[in-house]
PDB file of C-alpha atoms in Angstrom:
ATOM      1  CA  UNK N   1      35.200 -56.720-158.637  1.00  0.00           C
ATOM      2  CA  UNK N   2      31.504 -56.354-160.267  1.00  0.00           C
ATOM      3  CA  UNK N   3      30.771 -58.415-156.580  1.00  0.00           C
ATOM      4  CA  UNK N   4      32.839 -55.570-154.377  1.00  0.00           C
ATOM      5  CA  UNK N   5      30.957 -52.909-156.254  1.00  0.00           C
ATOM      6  CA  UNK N   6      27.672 -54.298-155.578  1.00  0.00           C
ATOM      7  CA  UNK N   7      28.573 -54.312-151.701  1.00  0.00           C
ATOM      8  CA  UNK N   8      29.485 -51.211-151.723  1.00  0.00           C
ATOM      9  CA  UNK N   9      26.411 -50.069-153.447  1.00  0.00           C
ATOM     10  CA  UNK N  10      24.708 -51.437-150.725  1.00  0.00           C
ATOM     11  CA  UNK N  11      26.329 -50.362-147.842  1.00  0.00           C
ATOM     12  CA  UNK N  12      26.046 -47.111-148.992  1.00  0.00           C
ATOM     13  CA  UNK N  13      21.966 -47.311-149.264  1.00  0.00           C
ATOM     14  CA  UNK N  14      22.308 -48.201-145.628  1.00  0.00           C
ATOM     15  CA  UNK N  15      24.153 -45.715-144.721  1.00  0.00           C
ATOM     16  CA  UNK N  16      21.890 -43.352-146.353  1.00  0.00           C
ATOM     17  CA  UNK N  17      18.963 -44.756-145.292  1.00  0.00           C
ATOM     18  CA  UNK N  18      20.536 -44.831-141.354  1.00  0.00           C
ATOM     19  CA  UNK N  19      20.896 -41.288-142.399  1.00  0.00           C
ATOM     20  CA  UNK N  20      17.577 -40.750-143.026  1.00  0.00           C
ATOM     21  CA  UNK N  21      15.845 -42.074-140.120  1.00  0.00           C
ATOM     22  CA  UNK N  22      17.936 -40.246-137.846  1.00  0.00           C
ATOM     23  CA  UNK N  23      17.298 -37.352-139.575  1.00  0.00           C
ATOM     24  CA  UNK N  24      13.769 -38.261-139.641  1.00  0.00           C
ATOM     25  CA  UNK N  25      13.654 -38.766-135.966  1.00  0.00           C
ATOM     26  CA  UNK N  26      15.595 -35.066-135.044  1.00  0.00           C
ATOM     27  CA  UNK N  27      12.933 -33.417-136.463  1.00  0.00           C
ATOM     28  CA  UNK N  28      10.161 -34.960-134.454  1.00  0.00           C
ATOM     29  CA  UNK N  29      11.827 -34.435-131.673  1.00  0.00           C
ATOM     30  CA  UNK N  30      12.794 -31.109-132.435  1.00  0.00           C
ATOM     31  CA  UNK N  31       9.049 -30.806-133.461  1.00  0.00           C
ATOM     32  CA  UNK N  32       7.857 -32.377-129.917  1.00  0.00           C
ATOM     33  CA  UNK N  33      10.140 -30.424-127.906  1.00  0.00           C
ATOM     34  CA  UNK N  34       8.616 -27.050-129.625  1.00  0.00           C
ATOM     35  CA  UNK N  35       5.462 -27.919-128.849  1.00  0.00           C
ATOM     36  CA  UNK N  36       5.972 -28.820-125.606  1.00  0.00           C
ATOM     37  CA  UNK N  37       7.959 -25.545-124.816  1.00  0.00           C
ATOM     38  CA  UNK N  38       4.743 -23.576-126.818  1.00  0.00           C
ATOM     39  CA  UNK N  39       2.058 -25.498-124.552  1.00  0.00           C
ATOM     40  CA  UNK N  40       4.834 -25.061-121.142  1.00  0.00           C
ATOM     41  CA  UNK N  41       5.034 -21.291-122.662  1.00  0.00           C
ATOM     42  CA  UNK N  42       1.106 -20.711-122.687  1.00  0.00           C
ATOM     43  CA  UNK N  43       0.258 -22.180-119.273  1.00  0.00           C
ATOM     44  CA  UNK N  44       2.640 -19.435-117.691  1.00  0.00           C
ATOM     45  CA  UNK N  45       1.099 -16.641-119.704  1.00  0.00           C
ATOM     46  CA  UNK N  46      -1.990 -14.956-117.395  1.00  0.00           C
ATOM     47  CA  UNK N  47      -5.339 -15.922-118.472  1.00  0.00           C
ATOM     48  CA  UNK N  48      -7.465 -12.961-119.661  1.00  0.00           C
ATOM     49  CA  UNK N  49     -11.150 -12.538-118.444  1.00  0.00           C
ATOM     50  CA  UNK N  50     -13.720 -10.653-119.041  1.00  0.00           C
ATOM     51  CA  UNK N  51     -15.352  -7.936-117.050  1.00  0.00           C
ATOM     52  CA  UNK N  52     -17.919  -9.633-115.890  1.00  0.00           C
ATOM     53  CA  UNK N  53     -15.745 -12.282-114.787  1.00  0.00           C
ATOM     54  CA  UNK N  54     -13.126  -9.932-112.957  1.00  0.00           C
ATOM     55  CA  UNK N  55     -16.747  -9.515-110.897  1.00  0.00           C
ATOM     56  CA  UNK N  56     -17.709 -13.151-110.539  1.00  0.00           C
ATOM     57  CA  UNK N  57     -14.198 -13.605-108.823  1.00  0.00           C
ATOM     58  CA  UNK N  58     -14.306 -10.279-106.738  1.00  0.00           C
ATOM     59  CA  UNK N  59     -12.462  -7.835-108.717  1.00  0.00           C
ATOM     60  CA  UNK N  60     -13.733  -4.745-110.149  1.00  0.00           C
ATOM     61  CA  UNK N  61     -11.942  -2.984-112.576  1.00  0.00           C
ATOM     62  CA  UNK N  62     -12.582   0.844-113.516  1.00  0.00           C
ATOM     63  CA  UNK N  63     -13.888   2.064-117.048  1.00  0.00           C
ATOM     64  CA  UNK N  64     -11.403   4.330-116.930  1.00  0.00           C
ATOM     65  CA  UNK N  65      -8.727   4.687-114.168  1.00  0.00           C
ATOM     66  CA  UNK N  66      -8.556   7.573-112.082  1.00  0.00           C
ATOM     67  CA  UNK N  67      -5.776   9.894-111.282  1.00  0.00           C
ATOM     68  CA  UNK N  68      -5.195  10.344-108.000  1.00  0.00           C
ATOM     69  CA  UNK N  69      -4.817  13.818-106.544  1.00  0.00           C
ATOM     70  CA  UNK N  70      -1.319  14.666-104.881  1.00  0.00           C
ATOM     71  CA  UNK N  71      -1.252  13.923-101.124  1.00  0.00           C
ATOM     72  CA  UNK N  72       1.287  13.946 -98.361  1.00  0.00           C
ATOM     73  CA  UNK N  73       1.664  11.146 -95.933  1.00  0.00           C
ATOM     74  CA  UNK N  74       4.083   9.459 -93.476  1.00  0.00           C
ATOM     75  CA  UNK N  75       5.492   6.291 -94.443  1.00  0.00           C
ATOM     76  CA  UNK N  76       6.152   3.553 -91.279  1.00  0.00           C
ATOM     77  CA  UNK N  77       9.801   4.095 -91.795  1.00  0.00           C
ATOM     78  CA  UNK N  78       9.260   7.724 -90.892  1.00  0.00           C
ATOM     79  CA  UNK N  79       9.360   9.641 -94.165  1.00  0.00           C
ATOM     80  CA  UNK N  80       7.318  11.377 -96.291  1.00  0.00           C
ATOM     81  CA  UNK N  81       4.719   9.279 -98.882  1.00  0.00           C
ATOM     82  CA  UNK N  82       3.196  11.093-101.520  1.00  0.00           C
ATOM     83  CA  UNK N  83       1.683  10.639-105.100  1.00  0.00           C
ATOM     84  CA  UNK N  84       5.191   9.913-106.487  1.00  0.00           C
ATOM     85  CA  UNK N  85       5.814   7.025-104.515  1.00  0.00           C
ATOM     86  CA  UNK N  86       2.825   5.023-106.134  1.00  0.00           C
ATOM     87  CA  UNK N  87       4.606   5.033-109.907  1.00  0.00           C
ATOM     88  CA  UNK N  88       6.348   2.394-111.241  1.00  0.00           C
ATOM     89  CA  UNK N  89       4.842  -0.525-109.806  1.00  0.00           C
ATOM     90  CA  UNK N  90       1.487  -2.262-108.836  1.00  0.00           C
ATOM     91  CA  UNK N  91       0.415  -1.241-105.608  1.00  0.00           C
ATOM     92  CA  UNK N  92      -2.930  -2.912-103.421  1.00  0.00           C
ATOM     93  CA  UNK N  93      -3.877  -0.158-100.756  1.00  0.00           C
ATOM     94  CA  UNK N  94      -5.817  -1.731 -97.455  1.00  0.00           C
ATOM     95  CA  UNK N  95      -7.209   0.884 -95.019  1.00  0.00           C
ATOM     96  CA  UNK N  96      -7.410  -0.481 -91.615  1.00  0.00           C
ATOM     97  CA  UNK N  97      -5.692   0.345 -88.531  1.00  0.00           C
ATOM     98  CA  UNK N  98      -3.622  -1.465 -85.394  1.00  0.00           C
ATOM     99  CA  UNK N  99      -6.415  -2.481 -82.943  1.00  0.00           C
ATOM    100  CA  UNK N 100      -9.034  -3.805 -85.314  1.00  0.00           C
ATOM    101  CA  UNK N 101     -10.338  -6.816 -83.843  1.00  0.00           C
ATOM    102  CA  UNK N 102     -11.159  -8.759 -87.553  1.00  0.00           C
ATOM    103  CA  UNK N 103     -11.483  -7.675 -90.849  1.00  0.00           C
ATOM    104  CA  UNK N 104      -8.096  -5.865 -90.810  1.00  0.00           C
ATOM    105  CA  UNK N 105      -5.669  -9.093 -89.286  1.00  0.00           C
ATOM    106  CA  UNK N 106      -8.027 -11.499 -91.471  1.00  0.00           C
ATOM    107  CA  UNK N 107      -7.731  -8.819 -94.940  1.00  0.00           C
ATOM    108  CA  UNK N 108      -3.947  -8.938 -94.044  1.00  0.00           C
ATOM    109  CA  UNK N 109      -3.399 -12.535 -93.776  1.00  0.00           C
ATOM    110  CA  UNK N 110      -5.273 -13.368 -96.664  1.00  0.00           C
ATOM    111  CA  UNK N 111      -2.604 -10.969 -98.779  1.00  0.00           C
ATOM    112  CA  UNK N 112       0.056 -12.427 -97.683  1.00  0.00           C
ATOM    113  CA  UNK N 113      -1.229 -15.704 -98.914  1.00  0.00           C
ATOM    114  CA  UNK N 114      -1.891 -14.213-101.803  1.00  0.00           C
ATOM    115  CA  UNK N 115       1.439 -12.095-102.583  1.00  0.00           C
ATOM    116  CA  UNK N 116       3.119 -15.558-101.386  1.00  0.00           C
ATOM    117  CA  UNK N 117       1.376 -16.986-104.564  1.00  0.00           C
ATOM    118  CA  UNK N 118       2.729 -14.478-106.634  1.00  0.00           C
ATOM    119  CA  UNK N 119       5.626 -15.415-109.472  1.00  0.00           C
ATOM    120  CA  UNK N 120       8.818 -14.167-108.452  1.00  0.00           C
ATOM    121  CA  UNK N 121       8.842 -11.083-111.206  1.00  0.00           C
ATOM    122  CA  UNK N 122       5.271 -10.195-110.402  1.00  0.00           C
ATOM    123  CA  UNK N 123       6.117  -9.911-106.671  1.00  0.00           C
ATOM    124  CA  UNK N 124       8.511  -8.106-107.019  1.00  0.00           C
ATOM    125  CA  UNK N 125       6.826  -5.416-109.306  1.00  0.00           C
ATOM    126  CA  UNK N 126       3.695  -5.664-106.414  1.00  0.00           C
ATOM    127  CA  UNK N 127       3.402  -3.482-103.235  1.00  0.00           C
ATOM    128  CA  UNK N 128       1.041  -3.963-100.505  1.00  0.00           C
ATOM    129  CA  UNK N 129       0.739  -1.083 -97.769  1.00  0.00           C
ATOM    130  CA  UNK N 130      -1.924  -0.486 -95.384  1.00  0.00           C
ATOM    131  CA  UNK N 131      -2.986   3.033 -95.113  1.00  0.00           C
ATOM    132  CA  UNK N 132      -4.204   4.060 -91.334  1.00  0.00           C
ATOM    133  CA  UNK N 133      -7.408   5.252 -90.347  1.00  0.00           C
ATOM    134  CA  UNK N 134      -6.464   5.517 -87.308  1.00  0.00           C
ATOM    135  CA  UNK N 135      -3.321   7.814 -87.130  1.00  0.00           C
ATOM    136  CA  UNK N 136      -3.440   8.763 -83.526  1.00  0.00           C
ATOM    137  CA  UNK N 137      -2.584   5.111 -82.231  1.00  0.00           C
ATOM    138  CA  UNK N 138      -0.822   3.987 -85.199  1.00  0.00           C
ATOM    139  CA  UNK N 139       2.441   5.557 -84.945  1.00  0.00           C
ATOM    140  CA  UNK N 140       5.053   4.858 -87.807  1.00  0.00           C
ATOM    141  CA  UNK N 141       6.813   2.342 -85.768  1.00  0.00           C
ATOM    142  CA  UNK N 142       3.616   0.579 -84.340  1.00  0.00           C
ATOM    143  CA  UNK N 143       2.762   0.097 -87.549  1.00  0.00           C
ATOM    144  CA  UNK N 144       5.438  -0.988 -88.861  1.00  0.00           C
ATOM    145  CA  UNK N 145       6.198  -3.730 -86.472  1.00  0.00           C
ATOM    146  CA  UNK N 146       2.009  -4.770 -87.195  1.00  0.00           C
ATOM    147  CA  UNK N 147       2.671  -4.902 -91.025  1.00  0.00           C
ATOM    148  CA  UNK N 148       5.764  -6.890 -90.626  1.00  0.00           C
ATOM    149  CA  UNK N 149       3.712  -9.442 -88.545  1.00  0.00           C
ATOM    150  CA  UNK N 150       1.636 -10.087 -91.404  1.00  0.00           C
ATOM    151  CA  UNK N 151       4.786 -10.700 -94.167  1.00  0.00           C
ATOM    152  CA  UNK N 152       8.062  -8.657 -94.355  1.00  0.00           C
ATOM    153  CA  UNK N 153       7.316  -7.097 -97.664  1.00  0.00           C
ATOM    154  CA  UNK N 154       4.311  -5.134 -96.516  1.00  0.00           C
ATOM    155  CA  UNK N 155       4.710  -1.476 -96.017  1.00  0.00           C
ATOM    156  CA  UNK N 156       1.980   1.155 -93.217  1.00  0.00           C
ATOM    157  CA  UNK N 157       1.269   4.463 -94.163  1.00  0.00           C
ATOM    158  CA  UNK N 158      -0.087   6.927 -91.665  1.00  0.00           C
ATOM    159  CA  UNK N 159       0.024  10.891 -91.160  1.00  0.00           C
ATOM    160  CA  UNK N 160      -2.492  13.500 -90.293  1.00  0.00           C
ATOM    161  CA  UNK N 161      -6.272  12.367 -90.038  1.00  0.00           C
ATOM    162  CA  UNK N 162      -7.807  14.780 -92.652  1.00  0.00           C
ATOM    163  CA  UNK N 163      -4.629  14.316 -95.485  1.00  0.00           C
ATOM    164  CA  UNK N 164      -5.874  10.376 -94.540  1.00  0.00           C
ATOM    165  CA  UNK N 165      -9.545  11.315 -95.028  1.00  0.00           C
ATOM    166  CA  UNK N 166      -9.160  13.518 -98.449  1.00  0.00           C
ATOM    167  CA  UNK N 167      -6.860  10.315-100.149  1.00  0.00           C
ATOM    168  CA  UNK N 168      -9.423   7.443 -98.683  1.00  0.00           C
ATOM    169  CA  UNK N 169     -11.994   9.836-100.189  1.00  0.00           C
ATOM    170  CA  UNK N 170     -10.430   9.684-103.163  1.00  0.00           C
ATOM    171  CA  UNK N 171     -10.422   6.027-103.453  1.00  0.00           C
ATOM    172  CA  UNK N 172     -14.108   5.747-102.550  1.00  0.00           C
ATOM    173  CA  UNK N 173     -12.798   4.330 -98.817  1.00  0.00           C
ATOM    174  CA  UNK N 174     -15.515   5.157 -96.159  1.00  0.00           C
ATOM    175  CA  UNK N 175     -14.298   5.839 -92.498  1.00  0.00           C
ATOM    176  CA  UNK N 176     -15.790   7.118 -89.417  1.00  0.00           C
ATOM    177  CA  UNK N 177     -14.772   7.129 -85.853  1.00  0.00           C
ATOM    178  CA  UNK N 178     -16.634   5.310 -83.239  1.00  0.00           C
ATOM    179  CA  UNK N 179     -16.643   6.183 -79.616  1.00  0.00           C
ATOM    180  CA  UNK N 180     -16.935   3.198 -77.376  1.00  0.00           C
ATOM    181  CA  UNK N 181     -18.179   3.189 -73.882  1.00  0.00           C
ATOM    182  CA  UNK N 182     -15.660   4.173 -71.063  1.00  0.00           C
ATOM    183  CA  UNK N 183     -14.067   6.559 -73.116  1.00  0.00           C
ATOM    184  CA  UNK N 184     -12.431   4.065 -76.034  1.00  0.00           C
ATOM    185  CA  UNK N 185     -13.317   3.896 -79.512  1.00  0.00           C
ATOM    186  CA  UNK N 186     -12.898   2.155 -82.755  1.00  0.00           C
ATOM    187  CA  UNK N 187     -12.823   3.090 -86.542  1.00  0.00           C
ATOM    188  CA  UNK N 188     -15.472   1.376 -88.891  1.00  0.00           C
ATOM    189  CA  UNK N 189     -14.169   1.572 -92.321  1.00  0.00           C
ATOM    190  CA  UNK N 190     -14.346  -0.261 -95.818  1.00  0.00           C
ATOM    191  CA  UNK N 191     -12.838  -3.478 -96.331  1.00  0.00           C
ATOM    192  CA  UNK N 192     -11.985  -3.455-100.298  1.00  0.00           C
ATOM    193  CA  UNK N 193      -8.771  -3.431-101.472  1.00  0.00           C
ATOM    194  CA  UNK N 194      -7.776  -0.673-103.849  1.00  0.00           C
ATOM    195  CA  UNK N 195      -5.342  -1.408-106.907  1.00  0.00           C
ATOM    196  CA  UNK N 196      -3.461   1.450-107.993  1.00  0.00           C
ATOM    197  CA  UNK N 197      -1.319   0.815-111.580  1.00  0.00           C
ATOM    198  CA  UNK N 198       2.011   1.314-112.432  1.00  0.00           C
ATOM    199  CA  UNK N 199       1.589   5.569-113.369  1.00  0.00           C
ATOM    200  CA  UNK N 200      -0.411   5.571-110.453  1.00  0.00           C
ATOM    201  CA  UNK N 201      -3.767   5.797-110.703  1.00  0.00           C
ATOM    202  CA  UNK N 202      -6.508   3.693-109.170  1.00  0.00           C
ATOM    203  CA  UNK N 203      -7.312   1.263-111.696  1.00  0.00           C
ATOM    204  CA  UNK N 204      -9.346  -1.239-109.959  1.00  0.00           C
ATOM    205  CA  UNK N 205     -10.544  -2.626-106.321  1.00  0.00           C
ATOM    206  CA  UNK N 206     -10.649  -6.093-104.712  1.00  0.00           C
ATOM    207  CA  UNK N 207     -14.153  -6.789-102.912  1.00  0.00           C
ATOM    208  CA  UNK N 208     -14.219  -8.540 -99.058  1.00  0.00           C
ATOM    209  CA  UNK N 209     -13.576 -11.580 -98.365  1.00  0.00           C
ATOM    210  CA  UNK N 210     -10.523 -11.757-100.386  1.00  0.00           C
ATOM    211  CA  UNK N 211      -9.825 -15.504-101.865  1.00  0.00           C
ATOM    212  CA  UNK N 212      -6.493 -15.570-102.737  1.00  0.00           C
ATOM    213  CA  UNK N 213      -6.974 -18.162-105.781  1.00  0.00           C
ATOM    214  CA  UNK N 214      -9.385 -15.888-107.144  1.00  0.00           C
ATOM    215  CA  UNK N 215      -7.635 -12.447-106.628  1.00  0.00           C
ATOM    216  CA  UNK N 216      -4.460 -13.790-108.192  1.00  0.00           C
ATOM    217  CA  UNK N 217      -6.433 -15.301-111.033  1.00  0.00           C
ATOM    218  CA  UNK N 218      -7.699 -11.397-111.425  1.00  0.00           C
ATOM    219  CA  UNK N 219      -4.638  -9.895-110.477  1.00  0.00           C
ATOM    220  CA  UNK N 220      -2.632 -11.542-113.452  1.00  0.00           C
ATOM    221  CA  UNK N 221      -5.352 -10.767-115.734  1.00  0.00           C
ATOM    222  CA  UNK N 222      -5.693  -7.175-114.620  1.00  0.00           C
ATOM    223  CA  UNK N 223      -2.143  -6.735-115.134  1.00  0.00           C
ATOM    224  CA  UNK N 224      -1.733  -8.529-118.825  1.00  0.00           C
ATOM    225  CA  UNK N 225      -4.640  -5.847-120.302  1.00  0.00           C
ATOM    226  CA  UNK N 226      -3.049  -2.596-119.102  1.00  0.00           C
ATOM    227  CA  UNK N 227      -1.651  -0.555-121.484  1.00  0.00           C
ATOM    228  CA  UNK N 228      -0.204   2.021-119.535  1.00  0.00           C
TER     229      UNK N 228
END
């Protein structure tokens, strides 16, 4: 009997000690899987820069944003695009136009690798438009079908040349007309990239030539320090 009870004493020290290990051995592995989800967690959050380092990689941001002015436009799907229309989301404003030979189809292509890069929430929260400068070519539906070339998530805005002129103005967007021999012409305009932030207001510009690497790297960081 003394011998049973002995046994038994023993096999339940095993048992406890079984107990123990696998105990033991949930909570490192409950311990490993945290800190893997923690380190998985932190390489998806944006890294923040500095200023200076927004500028090393391109981007300039703005002391303090600006509010834009109210403005009427024409959007390419043939209504009306005004100050309203640039709340609620992040939107990068190109001005170019239809029959630029360069910097507009290279600026263009170069977005779309870059919204292409984007994370699926953050893509969907951006908007990338080019604004006309030259409205009497670039119809709504010429430049609609030239946008769409470029990715099918870009958006043209045209309208009349001065209501172009005063909002360009606004966003520090040089553009003059250029009369070409045999009667032609051309536009010569700015190549930057304007940011405007979710309430609207221009918040910060990408400079020419646009790296898509770099101008995500920005964009995210841009986006994780506004406290709109």
């Amino acid at each position: 009997m003394i011998k049973n009870l002995l046994n038994n004493s023993d096999f339940s020290l095993e048992q406890q000690q079984k107990r123990g290990v696998r105990i033991t051995i949930t909570v490192l592995l409950v311990f490993i899987i945290l800190v893997l989800m923690g380190f998985v967690h932190k390489l998806s959050q944006p890294r923040v820069i500095t200023d200076s380092e927004l500028r090393l990689n391109g981007a300039v941001k703005l002391q303090r944003a600006r509010i834009i002015d109210n403005f009427e436009l024409l959007s390419d799907s043939g209504v009306r695009f005004e100050t309203k229309n640039l709340k609620g989301h992040w939107t990068l404003l190109f001005f170019g136009f239809t029959h630029c030979p360069d910097i507009c189809p290279t600026t263009l292509s170069e977005l779309s690798k870059f919204y292409q890069m984007l994370d699926g929430d953050i893509q969907r929260d951006t908007k990338i438009i080019l604004v006309s400068v030259d409205p009497t070519r670039d119809k709504p539906k010429v430049l609609r079908d030239y946008v769409r070339y470029f990715n099918n998530e870009f958006q043209g805005v045209t309208g009349d040349f001065f209501d172009i002129k005063r909002f360009a103005t606004q966003l520090n967007i040089p553009f003059n007309k250029v009369t070409l021999e045999g009667g032609n012409y051309t536009v010569d305009h700015g190549s930057q990239v304007v940011l405007i932030n979710p309430l609207g207001h221009y918040h910060a510009f990408f400079k020419a030539p646009l790296d898509p690497v770099k101008m995500k790297l920005t964009y995210r960081s841009i986006r994780a320090t506004f406290n709109g």
